[in-house]
Structure formats: structure tokens, C-alpha cells
mmCIF file of C-alpha atoms and ligand atoms in Angstrom:
data_model
loop_
_atom_site.group_PDB
_atom_site.id
_atom_site.type_symbol
_atom_site.label_atom_id
_atom_site.label_comp_id
_atom_site.label_asym_id
_atom_site.label_seq_id
_atom_site.Cartn_x
_atom_site.Cartn_y
_atom_site.Cartn_z
ATOM 1 C CA MET G 465 53.255 146.627 55.696
ATOM 2 C CA SER G 466 53.338 143.838 59.022
ATOM 3 C CA GLY G 467 55.039 146.421 61.783
ATOM 4 C CA VAL G 468 52.661 148.320 64.280
ATOM 5 C CA ILE G 469 53.206 151.733 62.731
ATOM 6 C CA GLU G 470 54.824 151.838 59.144
ATOM 7 C CA VAL G 471 54.510 154.747 57.149
ATOM 8 C CA ARG G 472 55.933 155.886 53.921
ATOM 9 C CA ASN G 473 56.158 159.825 52.275
ATOM 10 C CA LEU G 474 53.304 161.285 54.422
ATOM 11 C CA LYS G 475 52.772 164.326 54.049
ATOM 12 C CA LYS G 476 50.456 167.367 54.990
ATOM 13 C CA SER G 477 50.539 170.646 54.733
ATOM 14 C CA TYR G 478 47.700 173.852 56.076
ATOM 15 C CA GLY G 479 47.392 176.205 52.786
ATOM 16 C CA SER G 480 51.330 176.720 51.696
ATOM 17 C CA LEU G 481 52.860 175.596 54.414
ATOM 18 C CA ASP G 482 54.052 171.750 55.032
ATOM 19 C CA ALA G 483 53.497 170.787 58.344
ATOM 20 C CA VAL G 484 54.322 166.920 57.112
ATOM 21 C CA ALA G 485 57.078 166.561 53.964
ATOM 22 C CA GLY G 486 57.830 163.771 53.146
ATOM 23 C CA ILE G 487 57.751 160.758 56.877
ATOM 24 C CA ASP G 488 59.003 157.286 56.743
ATOM 25 C CA LEU G 489 58.283 155.311 60.861
ATOM 26 C CA ASP G 490 58.717 151.878 61.201
ATOM 27 C CA ILE G 491 57.259 150.854 64.498
ATOM 28 C CA HIS G 492 57.613 147.339 65.471
ATOM 29 C CA GLN G 493 55.298 145.334 68.110
ATOM 30 C CA GLY G 494 56.193 145.566 71.667
ATOM 31 C CA GLU G 495 58.360 149.041 71.233
ATOM 32 C CA ILE G 496 58.437 152.400 73.109
ATOM 33 C CA PHE G 497 59.042 155.027 70.717
ATOM 34 C CA SER G 498 59.430 158.929 71.074
ATOM 35 C CA LEU G 499 59.478 161.478 68.847
ATOM 36 C CA LEU G 500 60.890 164.084 69.728
ATOM 37 C CA GLY G 501 60.980 167.395 68.126
ATOM 38 C CA PRO G 502 60.719 171.521 69.188
ATOM 39 C CA ASN G 503 57.371 173.257 69.467
ATOM 40 C CA GLY G 504 56.055 173.206 65.953
ATOM 41 C CA ALA G 505 57.111 170.504 64.355
ATOM 42 C CA GLY G 506 54.872 168.748 62.642
ATOM 43 C CA LYS G 507 54.753 166.132 66.055
ATOM 44 C CA THR G 508 50.417 166.488 66.279
ATOM 45 C CA THR G 509 49.361 166.849 63.146
ATOM 46 C CA THR G 510 51.257 163.091 62.931
ATOM 47 C CA VAL G 511 49.828 161.598 65.517
ATOM 48 C CA GLU G 512 47.114 162.561 65.241
ATOM 49 C CA ILE G 513 46.518 161.171 61.705
ATOM 50 C CA LEU G 514 48.419 157.907 62.648
ATOM 51 C CA GLU G 515 44.949 158.055 64.982
ATOM 52 C CA GLY G 516 43.133 158.728 62.097
ATOM 53 C CA PHE G 517 41.730 162.659 63.706
ATOM 54 C CA ARG G 518 43.198 164.070 60.473
ATOM 55 C CA SER G 519 43.437 163.215 57.215
ATOM 56 C CA ARG G 520 46.692 163.703 55.495
ATOM 57 C CA ASP G 521 47.222 164.946 51.835
ATOM 58 C CA GLY G 522 49.407 161.610 50.797
ATOM 59 C CA GLY G 523 52.113 158.687 51.769
ATOM 60 C CA GLN G 524 51.295 155.181 52.843
ATOM 61 C CA VAL G 525 50.085 154.496 56.656
ATOM 62 C CA SER G 526 49.450 151.142 58.020
ATOM 63 C CA VAL G 527 48.353 151.882 62.097
ATOM 64 C CA LEU G 528 47.961 147.604 63.199
ATOM 65 C CA GLY G 529 47.645 146.048 59.825
ATOM 66 C CA VAL G 530 44.444 149.074 59.176
ATOM 67 C CA ASP G 531 44.434 152.441 56.893
ATOM 68 C CA PRO G 532 43.667 154.877 59.735
ATOM 69 C CA ALA G 533 41.853 156.553 57.377
ATOM 70 C CA VAL G 534 39.313 153.322 57.184
ATOM 71 C CA LYS G 535 35.576 154.672 58.444
ATOM 72 C CA GLY G 536 32.672 152.735 59.828
ATOM 73 C CA ALA G 537 32.839 148.765 60.970
ATOM 74 C CA ALA G 538 36.248 148.426 60.555
ATOM 75 C CA ALA G 539 37.397 151.811 62.168
ATOM 76 C CA ARG G 540 35.231 151.076 65.628
ATOM 77 C CA HIS G 541 36.876 147.209 65.245
ATOM 78 C CA TRP G 542 40.428 149.350 64.805
ATOM 79 C CA ARG G 543 39.895 152.073 67.314
ATOM 80 C CA ASN G 544 39.373 149.005 69.858
ATOM 81 C CA ARG G 545 42.969 148.128 69.831
ATOM 82 C CA ILE G 546 44.201 150.935 70.151
ATOM 83 C CA GLY G 547 44.887 153.882 72.890
ATOM 84 C CA ILE G 548 44.844 157.573 73.057
ATOM 85 C CA VAL G 549 46.095 160.412 75.987
ATOM 86 C CA LEU G 550 45.964 163.619 74.692
ATOM 87 C CA GLN G 551 47.311 166.523 75.712
ATOM 88 C CA SER G 552 44.226 168.275 77.066
ATOM 89 C CA THR G 553 41.228 166.863 78.755
ATOM 90 C CA GLN G 554 38.303 166.098 78.049
ATOM 91 C CA ASP G 555 35.746 167.455 80.892
ATOM 92 C CA SER G 556 34.251 164.278 83.204
ATOM 93 C CA GLY G 557 33.973 166.231 86.075
ATOM 94 C CA ASP G 558 30.725 165.746 88.049
ATOM 95 C CA LEU G 559 31.797 161.792 88.217
ATOM 96 C CA THR G 560 33.591 160.058 90.685
ATOM 97 C CA VAL G 561 36.598 158.496 88.975
ATOM 98 C CA GLY G 562 35.979 155.358 89.798
ATOM 99 C CA GLU G 563 32.794 155.852 87.633
ATOM 100 C CA THR G 564 34.133 157.521 85.231
ATOM 101 C CA LEU G 565 36.991 154.424 84.708
ATOM 102 C CA SER G 566 33.054 151.991 84.616
ATOM 103 C CA HIS G 567 31.947 154.172 82.732
ATOM 104 C CA PHE G 568 34.434 154.626 79.990
ATOM 105 C CA ALA G 569 35.330 150.336 80.360
ATOM 106 C CA LYS G 570 32.907 149.947 78.586
ATOM 107 C CA TYR G 571 33.430 151.567 74.757
ATOM 108 C CA TYR G 572 35.622 148.875 74.987
ATOM 109 C CA SER G 573 35.445 144.704 74.208
ATOM 110 C CA ASN G 574 38.166 143.514 76.209
ATOM 111 C CA PRO G 575 39.123 146.549 79.051
ATOM 112 C CA ARG G 576 41.411 145.850 82.248
ATOM 113 C CA HIS G 577 39.189 145.513 85.394
ATOM 114 C CA PRO G 578 38.369 149.666 86.422
ATOM 115 C CA GLU G 579 39.622 148.980 89.599
ATOM 116 C CA GLU G 580 43.617 147.611 88.682
ATOM 117 C CA VAL G 581 43.972 150.873 86.495
ATOM 118 C CA ALA G 582 42.710 153.147 89.054
ATOM 119 C CA VAL G 583 46.347 151.382 91.618
ATOM 120 C CA ALA G 584 47.724 151.408 88.127
ATOM 121 C CA VAL G 585 47.869 155.494 87.813
ATOM 122 C CA GLY G 586 48.226 155.471 91.859
ATOM 123 C CA LEU G 587 44.477 156.684 92.080
ATOM 124 C CA GLU G 588 43.072 153.876 94.301
ATOM 125 C CA GLU G 589 42.606 155.963 97.146
ATOM 126 C CA LYS G 590 40.648 158.519 95.295
ATOM 127 C CA SER G 591 38.463 156.306 94.182
ATOM 128 C CA LYS G 592 35.237 158.103 95.182
ATOM 129 C CA ALA G 593 36.349 160.972 94.925
ATOM 130 C CA LEU G 594 35.457 163.547 92.275
ATOM 131 C CA VAL G 595 37.059 164.095 88.887
ATOM 132 C CA ARG G 596 36.627 168.534 89.234
ATOM 133 C CA THR G 597 38.368 167.815 93.107
ATOM 134 C CA LEU G 598 41.808 166.890 91.254
ATOM 135 C CA SER G 599 45.153 168.188 91.583
ATOM 136 C CA GLY G 600 46.353 168.936 87.549
ATOM 137 C CA GLY G 601 49.100 165.450 87.350
ATOM 138 C CA GLN G 602 46.109 163.395 89.175
ATOM 139 C CA ARG G 603 43.739 164.518 86.600
ATOM 140 C CA ARG G 604 46.214 164.104 83.894
ATOM 141 C CA ARG G 605 46.908 160.316 85.537
ATOM 142 C CA LEU G 606 43.483 159.561 84.594
ATOM 143 C CA ASP G 607 43.883 161.009 81.342
ATOM 144 C CA VAL G 608 46.461 158.212 80.679
ATOM 145 C CA ALA G 609 44.056 155.691 82.643
ATOM 146 C CA LEU G 610 41.187 156.298 80.269
ATOM 147 C CA GLY G 611 44.151 155.750 77.428
ATOM 148 C CA ILE G 612 45.107 152.169 79.271
ATOM 149 C CA ILE G 613 41.019 150.889 80.295
ATOM 150 C CA GLY G 614 40.498 149.593 77.110
ATOM 151 C CA ASN G 615 43.102 146.929 76.739
ATOM 152 C CA PRO G 616 45.412 148.060 73.658
ATOM 153 C CA GLU G 617 47.593 146.933 71.574
ATOM 154 C CA LEU G 618 48.921 150.287 70.742
ATOM 155 C CA LEU G 619 49.504 152.735 72.705
ATOM 156 C CA PHE G 620 49.589 157.112 72.232
ATOM 157 C CA LEU G 621 51.176 159.201 74.725
ATOM 158 C CA ASP G 622 51.098 162.426 74.192
ATOM 159 C CA GLU G 623 53.132 164.578 77.027
ATOM 160 C CA PRO G 624 52.284 162.389 79.424
ATOM 161 C CA THR G 625 54.102 163.784 81.935
ATOM 162 C CA THR G 626 53.231 167.712 82.524
ATOM 163 C CA GLY G 627 52.306 168.875 85.299
ATOM 164 C CA PHE G 628 53.811 165.896 87.662
ATOM 165 C CA ASP G 629 55.905 166.034 90.362
ATOM 166 C CA PRO G 630 59.435 164.392 89.994
ATOM 167 C CA GLU G 631 57.621 161.282 91.356
ATOM 168 C CA ALA G 632 54.618 160.919 89.953
ATOM 169 C CA ARG G 633 56.731 160.975 86.852
ATOM 170 C CA ARG G 634 59.020 158.366 88.263
ATOM 171 C CA ALA G 635 56.042 156.878 89.811
ATOM 172 C CA PHE G 636 54.651 156.762 85.552
ATOM 173 C CA TRP G 637 57.639 155.792 83.597
ATOM 174 C CA GLY G 638 56.445 152.641 86.513
ATOM 175 C CA LEU G 639 53.587 152.619 84.903
ATOM 176 C CA ILE G 640 55.060 152.472 81.016
ATOM 177 C CA GLU G 641 57.189 149.558 82.220
ATOM 178 C CA ALA G 642 55.138 148.099 83.061
ATOM 179 C CA LEU G 643 52.525 148.100 80.101
ATOM 180 C CA ARG G 644 55.902 147.633 77.654
ATOM 181 C CA GLN G 645 56.762 144.404 79.699
ATOM 182 C CA ASP G 646 52.755 143.273 79.191
ATOM 183 C CA GLY G 647 54.399 143.555 75.507
ATOM 184 C CA THR G 648 52.316 147.182 74.789
ATOM 185 C CA THR G 649 53.171 148.838 71.696
ATOM 186 C CA ILE G 650 53.981 152.775 72.824
ATOM 187 C CA LEU G 651 54.498 155.834 70.699
ATOM 188 C CA LEU G 652 55.608 158.604 72.937
ATOM 189 C CA THR G 653 55.234 162.531 72.449
ATOM 190 C CA THR G 654 57.260 164.227 74.489
ATOM 191 C CA HIS G 655 58.712 167.609 75.747
ATOM 192 C CA TYR G 656 61.086 165.799 78.375
ATOM 193 C CA LEU G 657 64.401 164.311 76.981
ATOM 194 C CA ASP G 658 65.202 162.750 79.657
ATOM 195 C CA GLU G 659 62.002 161.419 80.304
ATOM 196 C CA ALA G 660 62.988 160.013 76.781
ATOM 197 C CA GLU G 661 66.457 158.332 77.080
ATOM 198 C CA ALA G 662 64.205 156.511 80.413
ATOM 199 C CA LEU G 663 60.902 154.777 78.496
ATOM 200 C CA ALA G 664 62.008 154.688 75.125
ATOM 201 C CA ASP G 665 64.025 152.093 72.446
ATOM 202 C CA ARG G 666 64.282 154.471 69.724
ATOM 203 C CA VAL G 667 63.555 157.724 69.224
ATOM 204 C CA ALA G 668 63.141 159.831 66.081
ATOM 205 C CA VAL G 669 63.133 163.873 66.369
ATOM 206 C CA ILE G 670 61.415 165.291 63.702
ATOM 207 C CA ASN G 671 62.086 169.113 62.287
ATOM 208 C CA ARG G 672 59.915 171.557 60.229
ATOM 209 C CA GLY G 673 58.024 168.660 59.138
ATOM 210 C CA LYS G 674 60.967 165.985 58.395
ATOM 211 C CA ILE G 675 62.260 162.945 59.989
ATOM 212 C CA ILE G 676 66.459 164.318 61.020
ATOM 213 C CA GLU G 677 67.037 161.356 62.741
ATOM 214 C CA THR G 678 65.670 157.281 63.936
ATOM 215 C CA SER G 679 67.678 155.778 66.213
ATOM 216 C CA THR G 680 68.599 154.185 69.840
ATOM 217 C CA PRO G 681 69.165 157.513 72.751
ATOM 218 C CA THR G 682 72.079 156.221 73.148
ATOM 219 C CA GLU G 683 73.102 156.338 70.027
ATOM 220 C CA LEU G 684 71.166 159.327 68.372
ATOM 221 C CA GLY G 685 73.583 161.885 66.481
ATOM 222 C CA GLY G 686 77.269 159.754 66.993
ATOM 223 C CA ARG G 687 76.709 160.520 70.713
ATOM 224 C CA ALA G 688 77.770 157.227 72.100
ATOM 225 C CA THR G 689 81.213 157.874 70.306
ATOM 226 C CA ALA G 690 81.482 161.636 70.975
ATOM 227 C CA LEU G 691 84.335 162.281 72.944
ATOM 228 C CA ALA G 692 84.017 162.865 77.129
ATOM 229 C CA THR G 693 85.194 165.502 79.572
ATOM 230 C CA VAL G 694 87.123 165.172 81.993
ATOM 231 C CA SER G 695 86.736 167.710 84.814
ATOM 232 C CA TRP G 696 89.242 167.417 88.314
ATOM 233 C CA LYS G 697 90.047 170.169 90.260
ATOM 234 C CA SER G 698 94.165 170.312 90.775
ATOM 235 C CA SER G 699 96.300 173.183 92.294
ATOM 236 C CA ASN G 700 96.076 175.381 89.976
ATOM 237 C CA GLY G 701 91.896 175.099 89.730
ATOM 238 C CA VAL G 702 89.991 173.501 87.840
ATOM 239 C CA GLN G 703 90.856 171.755 85.116
ATOM 240 C CA SER G 704 89.063 170.224 81.856
ATOM 241 C CA GLU G 705 89.812 167.416 79.157
ATOM 242 C CA ARG G 706 88.453 166.825 76.044
ATOM 243 C CA THR G 707 89.436 162.949 75.638
ATOM 244 C CA ALA G 708 88.024 159.269 73.200
ATOM 245 C CA ASN G 709 89.918 157.100 75.976
ATOM 246 C CA PRO G 710 88.648 158.724 79.471
ATOM 247 C CA THR G 711 89.283 154.912 80.928
ATOM 248 C CA GLU G 712 93.266 155.070 80.711
ATOM 249 C CA PHE G 713 92.501 159.219 80.964
ATOM 250 C CA VAL G 714 92.045 158.272 84.444
ATOM 251 C CA LYS G 715 93.896 156.030 84.458
ATOM 252 C CA SER G 716 96.691 157.678 84.047
ATOM 253 C CA LEU G 717 95.797 161.146 86.291
ATOM 254 C CA SER G 718 94.584 158.958 89.219
ATOM 255 C CA ASN G 719 98.866 157.943 89.110
ATOM 256 C CA ALA G 720 99.883 160.987 89.152
ATOM 257 C CA PHE G 721 97.560 162.455 92.081
ATOM 258 C CA GLN G 722 98.663 159.041 93.754
ATOM 259 C CA GLY G 723 95.062 157.823 94.429
ATOM 260 C CA GLU G 724 91.829 159.164 94.953
ATOM 261 C CA ILE G 725 90.739 162.303 92.005
ATOM 262 C CA PRO G 726 89.185 165.000 93.366
ATOM 263 C CA GLU G 727 86.252 166.815 92.203
ATOM 264 C CA LEU G 728 86.362 163.669 89.441
ATOM 265 C CA ILE G 729 83.692 163.743 86.708
ATOM 266 C CA VAL G 730 83.638 162.572 83.041
ATOM 267 C CA LYS G 731 80.571 164.070 81.109
ATOM 268 C CA ARG G 732 79.360 162.806 77.739
ATOM 269 C CA PRO G 733 76.911 164.727 75.762
ATOM 270 C CA SER G 734 73.267 164.649 76.833
ATOM 271 C CA LEU G 735 70.742 163.360 75.017
ATOM 272 C CA GLU G 736 69.225 167.405 75.905
ATOM 273 C CA ASP G 737 72.551 168.138 74.095
ATOM 274 C CA ILE G 738 73.329 166.439 71.341
ATOM 275 C CA TYR G 739 69.164 167.124 70.455
ATOM 276 C CA LEU G 740 69.255 170.493 71.181
ATOM 277 C CA GLU G 741 72.482 170.508 68.505
ATOM 278 C CA MET G 742 70.856 168.755 66.265
ATOM 279 C CA ILE G 743 68.034 171.355 66.084
ATOM 280 C CA GLY G 744 70.130 173.954 65.894
ATOM 281 C CA GLY G 745 72.258 172.772 62.905
ATOM 282 C CA ALA G 746 69.136 172.293 60.974
ATOM 283 C CA ASP G 747 67.501 175.191 61.609
ATOM 284 C CA GLU G 748 70.863 177.518 59.835
HETATM 285 P P1 ATP F 1344 53.925 171.581 69.173
HETATM 286 O O1 ATP F 1344 55.229 171.154 70.194
HETATM 287 O O2 ATP F 1344 54.094 172.528 69.731
HETATM 288 O O3 ATP F 1344 52.836 170.508 70.518
HETATM 289 P P2 ATP F 1344 54.581 169.434 66.786
HETATM 290 O O4 ATP F 1344 55.237 169.792 66.957
HETATM 291 O O5 ATP F 1344 53.415 168.693 67.285
HETATM 292 O O6 ATP F 1344 54.378 171.590 68.136
HETATM 293 P P3 ATP F 1344 51.906 170.408 65.320
HETATM 294 O O7 ATP F 1344 51.130 171.027 66.184
HETATM 295 O O8 ATP F 1344 52.407 169.143 64.433
HETATM 296 O O9 ATP F 1344 53.579 170.787 65.771
HETATM 297 O O10 ATP F 1344 52.323 171.809 63.771
HETATM 298 C C1 ATP F 1344 52.838 171.840 62.830
HETATM 299 C C2 ATP F 1344 53.057 173.211 62.363
HETATM 300 O O11 ATP F 1344 51.795 173.379 61.579
HETATM 301 C C3 ATP F 1344 52.925 174.771 63.082
HETATM 302 O O12 ATP F 1344 53.198 175.669 62.325
HETATM 303 C C4 ATP F 1344 51.368 174.528 62.517
HETATM 304 O O13 ATP F 1344 51.003 175.661 63.528
HETATM 305 C C5 ATP F 1344 51.085 174.335 61.578
HETATM 306 N N1 ATP F 1344 49.776 173.798 61.882
HETATM 307 C C6 ATP F 1344 48.304 173.060 62.464
HETATM 308 N N2 ATP F 1344 47.703 172.816 63.342
HETATM 309 C C7 ATP F 1344 47.038 173.224 62.121
HETATM 310 C C8 ATP F 1344 46.100 174.053 61.508
HETATM 311 N N3 ATP F 1344 45.066 173.193 61.788
HETATM 312 N N4 ATP F 1344 45.841 174.439 61.169
HETATM 313 C C9 ATP F 1344 47.008 175.575 60.380
HETATM 314 N N5 ATP F 1344 47.881 175.279 60.249
HETATM 315 C C10 ATP F 1344 48.150 173.904 61.492
#
């Protein structure tokens, strides 16, 4: 297997519960790949197996050409090439931000410069602040900084922007784009559909331990070819029409109004609409 992440028929059970019930994944170099699914779908179990933190019951897994179940020196060499941002934060409250970054940089053979990383996550002004004085969102940025300090080829991001304000989320998306430009492969789990849409090259929807579909965000669930809804305001109130040819329809409306169409909206199903439909359908 030669992709950055290759998974075949991965299985993991807890007692009688099949948390991961035979999934396949192929994640390519330089790609941002997002795993989407409701609570309890099997995302964390899958990701932790890929990170080498959980054992599996069946299937083949290759991460950067290595089986994550590897132990000893080979495991240390492999860990050096990956970065991990977990959901829960570790505690290093009595160090400053700068000290924490410098400390973690020493674990890696080819780390990024701590100051450069502080700038990348927007914490440069907090370099001398104690970690325990950071706000929740700033703390999360530090987690992300620690995930990238080792200059990883592959980065695991689990719910990276939980607790961020909208501005911080946008800034964070910019940071992820910059990592993509550098060729970093990223596996992102998120509950924010707009985040997956903004960042991911491909998404996989997982439910009850199985992958329902893997696709680009724009094509998932037939979204690209779904009917558009055109709505506008007439003298009888708001009207709407579902159509496969919204451009033609808007042209004819424009002719009818002889110009500007009042309160015109053309809408296709959002990624969230499609996702909720897929998850709902899978539950039936
Ligand atoms: P969330 O979005 O809530 O983080 P998830 O998709 O990451 O959910 P998992 O944490 O992988 O889901 O859990 C999948 C299923 O396996 C759930 O039903 C969960 O209760 C169960 N599970 C997870 N870890 C264990 C464990 N250590 N022991 C027993 N059951 C577990």
C-alpha cells in the first residue's frame, strides 16, 4: 500500500457493539480529508487506531507506509512524522506559551521554529503568558500549535475549532490552507459542515461504524446535480420553484419582471442538508 493512509476492512468491537464495522479509506498525499458523522459513529475509534493509540480487531492499516500497531524504535521514528491535535487538552499550565512550544519542539528531529508556529496560530502576543491564563479558544490554538511544531507530513485534527469565535475560525482555516500549500496531508474530524466544506478536498460520511459515501463536498449525495430552489417575491407574496435549470428560469422571471427580480434567491441543498438526509436515511 502506498497512499498516506490506506485502510481495508477495518474492524473494532467493544463487547457486542461493532463500533467500526469494516471500513476502507484511501487518503492521498497533500489532501485534506474530513471524516463526518454523528456522535458515536466510530470516528474517534477509527482515528485513534490510525494514530496507534488503539488496537484493532481486524483489517489492514497503513499510515505513511507503516502499520500503526508497530512498536519500539520503528514506532518512535514514525511518530516523529505525524502531528496530532486531540479533542481534550493536555495540561502544562505553569509554563508560558513560548516555553511550551520550545519544550515540545525538542521531541522532534526536524521541528518548526517555535516563534514561527506562535505567529502561524495567532499567539505571538501570548508568548510570555502562562498557559493557564489563556482563554478557551487561545488554548485550542496552542493545541494546534503543538500538533504542527514537529513539522509533520501528516496531521490529525480532531474537532480543531470547537470553542473558537468566528474570526478565530476563519484565521484557523487560513492556517490549514497554508499547511496544505506546504504539502501536509490532513485528516480532519469536525461537526461543523461549513468547516468541512471550506477545507476538505474529500469527505467520508460515517454512521454506525460504516462509511456511507466518500466524495468531494460539492458532489456528496448527488448534491451537484440536485434541483435548485428559486424563490422571489411577487404581488401574491413569496413564490418558489424547484428546477434543474435555474439560469433559464431566472432569465424568464427577469423578462416577466422586465429587470430586477424582487428578493431573488437561488439555493441548492447545503452540505448540511445533504448530510442530515444521509444520516437520517441511514437510521431508518
Ligand atoms: P463523537 O462524535 O461523539 O466523538 P465518534 O464518532 O468519535 O463520536 P466513537 O468515540 O468512535 O464515536 O464511538 C463509537 C461507539 O463505540 C460509541 O457507541 C461509543 O459509545 C463506543 N465506544 C467508544 N469507545 C469505547 C470504549 N472504550 N469502550 C466501550 N465502548 C466504546
